[in-house]
């Protein structure tokens, strides 16, 4: 909820952390998260196939491009922009090289 409410903090790391913790700590909360209509299919696709949906890839790349443009508009130094571009290039490469999930929606456990 913190990541969804604060524009500076992305939601994804918190969802990943929740999935990790719930899988090890609470079967009830893990089942709830895996069956959640918004987050469940993405988590199940990642857990079963290491896959990122095309829509998620597009959103990530657009977000990175926007952040870079914002940095340029703010007049950050060339060195900071180069470091940012290098980090984003690595992240974008990782994201774009992940497979896409199968065409049918992944199914999670239905407690």
mmCIF file of C-alpha atoms in Angstrom:
data_model
loop_
_atom_site.group_PDB
_atom_site.id
_atom_site.type_symbol
_atom_site.label_atom_id
_atom_site.label_comp_id
_atom_site.label_asym_id
_atom_site.label_seq_id
_atom_site.Cartn_x
_atom_site.Cartn_y
_atom_site.Cartn_z
ATOM 1 C CA UNK A 1 0.000 0.000 0.000
ATOM 2 C CA UNK A 2 2.950 2.333 0.665
ATOM 3 C CA UNK A 3 4.215 1.962 -2.908
ATOM 4 C CA UNK A 4 0.770 2.587 -4.368
ATOM 5 C CA UNK A 5 0.251 5.755 -2.313
ATOM 6 C CA UNK A 6 3.663 7.388 -2.680
ATOM 7 C CA UNK A 7 4.754 8.294 -6.216
ATOM 8 C CA UNK A 8 8.447 8.046 -5.321
ATOM 9 C CA UNK A 9 8.203 4.418 -4.183
ATOM 10 C CA UNK A 10 7.202 1.836 -6.800
ATOM 11 C CA UNK A 11 4.740 -0.858 -5.801
ATOM 12 C CA UNK A 12 6.618 -3.769 -7.381
ATOM 13 C CA UNK A 13 9.341 -4.276 -4.737
ATOM 14 C CA UNK A 14 6.706 -4.330 -2.005
ATOM 15 C CA UNK A 15 4.597 -6.898 -3.884
ATOM 16 C CA UNK A 16 7.679 -9.068 -4.419
ATOM 17 C CA UNK A 17 8.575 -8.771 -0.732
ATOM 18 C CA UNK A 18 5.001 -9.610 0.290
ATOM 19 C CA UNK A 19 4.944 -12.664 -1.981
ATOM 20 C CA UNK A 20 8.277 -13.835 -0.564
ATOM 21 C CA UNK A 21 7.246 -13.336 3.065
ATOM 22 C CA UNK A 22 3.703 -14.688 2.711
ATOM 23 C CA UNK A 23 4.966 -17.842 0.960
ATOM 24 C CA UNK A 24 7.105 -18.571 4.009
ATOM 25 C CA UNK A 25 4.971 -17.204 6.816
ATOM 26 C CA UNK A 26 1.245 -17.457 6.152
ATOM 27 C CA UNK A 27 -0.528 -19.916 3.893
ATOM 28 C CA UNK A 28 -3.716 -17.869 4.148
ATOM 29 C CA UNK A 29 -2.071 -14.583 3.107
ATOM 30 C CA UNK A 30 -0.034 -16.331 0.415
ATOM 31 C CA UNK A 31 -3.212 -17.822 -1.086
ATOM 32 C CA UNK A 32 -4.917 -14.418 -0.887
ATOM 33 C CA UNK A 33 -2.033 -12.733 -2.740
ATOM 34 C CA UNK A 34 -1.761 -15.450 -5.401
ATOM 35 C CA UNK A 35 -5.529 -15.268 -6.008
ATOM 36 C CA UNK A 36 -5.660 -11.463 -6.011
ATOM 37 C CA UNK A 37 -7.213 -10.305 -9.312
ATOM 38 C CA UNK A 38 -4.521 -7.702 -10.037
ATOM 39 C CA UNK A 39 -1.325 -9.054 -8.477
ATOM 40 C CA UNK A 40 -1.930 -12.808 -8.484
ATOM 41 C CA UNK A 41 -1.505 -13.514 -12.212
ATOM 42 C CA UNK A 42 1.760 -11.531 -12.356
ATOM 43 C CA UNK A 43 3.205 -13.317 -9.322
ATOM 44 C CA UNK A 44 2.154 -16.753 -10.548
ATOM 45 C CA UNK A 45 3.579 -16.023 -14.034
ATOM 46 C CA UNK A 46 6.888 -15.015 -12.450
ATOM 47 C CA UNK A 47 6.982 -17.994 -10.079
ATOM 48 C CA UNK A 48 6.066 -20.589 -12.694
ATOM 49 C CA UNK A 49 7.698 -19.222 -15.856
ATOM 50 C CA UNK A 50 10.003 -16.351 -14.830
ATOM 51 C CA UNK A 51 7.766 -14.330 -17.146
ATOM 52 C CA UNK A 52 6.809 -10.657 -17.318
ATOM 53 C CA UNK A 53 3.670 -9.685 -19.285
ATOM 54 C CA UNK A 54 4.136 -7.396 -22.282
ATOM 55 C CA UNK A 55 2.025 -4.715 -20.577
ATOM 56 C CA UNK A 56 4.333 -4.798 -17.548
ATOM 57 C CA UNK A 57 7.430 -4.574 -19.726
ATOM 58 C CA UNK A 58 5.985 -1.591 -21.570
ATOM 59 C CA UNK A 59 5.081 0.191 -18.336
ATOM 60 C CA UNK A 60 8.574 -0.379 -16.919
ATOM 61 C CA UNK A 61 10.335 0.956 -20.021
ATOM 62 C CA UNK A 62 8.037 3.977 -20.229
ATOM 63 C CA UNK A 63 8.603 4.664 -16.526
ATOM 64 C CA UNK A 64 12.369 4.519 -16.984
ATOM 65 C CA UNK A 65 12.221 6.815 -20.012
ATOM 66 C CA UNK A 66 10.076 9.294 -18.102
ATOM 67 C CA UNK A 67 12.490 9.253 -15.145
ATOM 68 C CA UNK A 68 15.427 9.876 -17.472
ATOM 69 C CA UNK A 69 13.640 12.744 -19.213
ATOM 70 C CA UNK A 70 12.770 14.224 -15.837
ATOM 71 C CA UNK A 71 16.420 14.016 -14.814
ATOM 72 C CA UNK A 72 17.472 15.795 -18.009
ATOM 73 C CA UNK A 73 14.800 18.466 -17.451
ATOM 74 C CA UNK A 74 16.060 18.972 -13.900
ATOM 75 C CA UNK A 75 19.521 19.651 -15.278
ATOM 76 C CA UNK A 76 21.396 16.850 -13.552
ATOM 77 C CA UNK A 77 25.089 16.600 -14.364
ATOM 78 C CA UNK A 78 26.273 14.497 -17.260
ATOM 79 C CA UNK A 79 27.972 12.050 -14.904
ATOM 80 C CA UNK A 80 24.735 11.431 -12.976
ATOM 81 C CA UNK A 81 22.796 11.028 -16.214
ATOM 82 C CA UNK A 82 25.384 8.528 -17.484
ATOM 83 C CA UNK A 83 25.158 6.494 -14.267
ATOM 84 C CA UNK A 84 21.365 6.596 -14.425
ATOM 85 C CA UNK A 85 21.338 5.527 -18.081
ATOM 86 C CA UNK A 86 23.742 2.667 -17.371
ATOM 87 C CA UNK A 87 21.608 1.398 -14.478
ATOM 88 C CA UNK A 88 18.417 1.741 -16.526
ATOM 89 C CA UNK A 89 19.997 -0.020 -19.498
ATOM 90 C CA UNK A 90 20.829 -2.977 -17.257
ATOM 91 C CA UNK A 91 17.324 -3.061 -15.794
ATOM 92 C CA UNK A 92 15.712 -2.681 -19.225
ATOM 93 C CA UNK A 93 17.857 -5.491 -20.632
ATOM 94 C CA UNK A 94 16.796 -7.796 -17.806
ATOM 95 C CA UNK A 95 13.111 -6.898 -18.219
ATOM 96 C CA UNK A 96 13.068 -7.204 -22.001
ATOM 97 C CA UNK A 97 14.853 -10.566 -22.008
ATOM 98 C CA UNK A 98 12.306 -12.219 -19.703
ATOM 99 C CA UNK A 99 9.804 -14.410 -21.520
ATOM 100 C CA UNK A 100 6.157 -13.489 -21.739
ATOM 101 C CA UNK A 101 3.672 -15.693 -19.889
ATOM 102 C CA UNK A 102 1.648 -18.288 -21.787
ATOM 103 C CA UNK A 103 -1.413 -16.951 -23.587
ATOM 104 C CA UNK A 104 -3.840 -18.506 -21.127
ATOM 105 C CA UNK A 105 -3.884 -16.748 -17.761
ATOM 106 C CA UNK A 106 -1.771 -18.544 -15.156
ATOM 107 C CA UNK A 107 -3.738 -20.138 -12.367
ATOM 108 C CA UNK A 108 -2.760 -20.112 -8.747
ATOM 109 C CA UNK A 109 -4.007 -22.162 -5.844
ATOM 110 C CA UNK A 110 -7.715 -21.728 -5.116
ATOM 111 C CA UNK A 111 -8.071 -22.343 -1.382
#
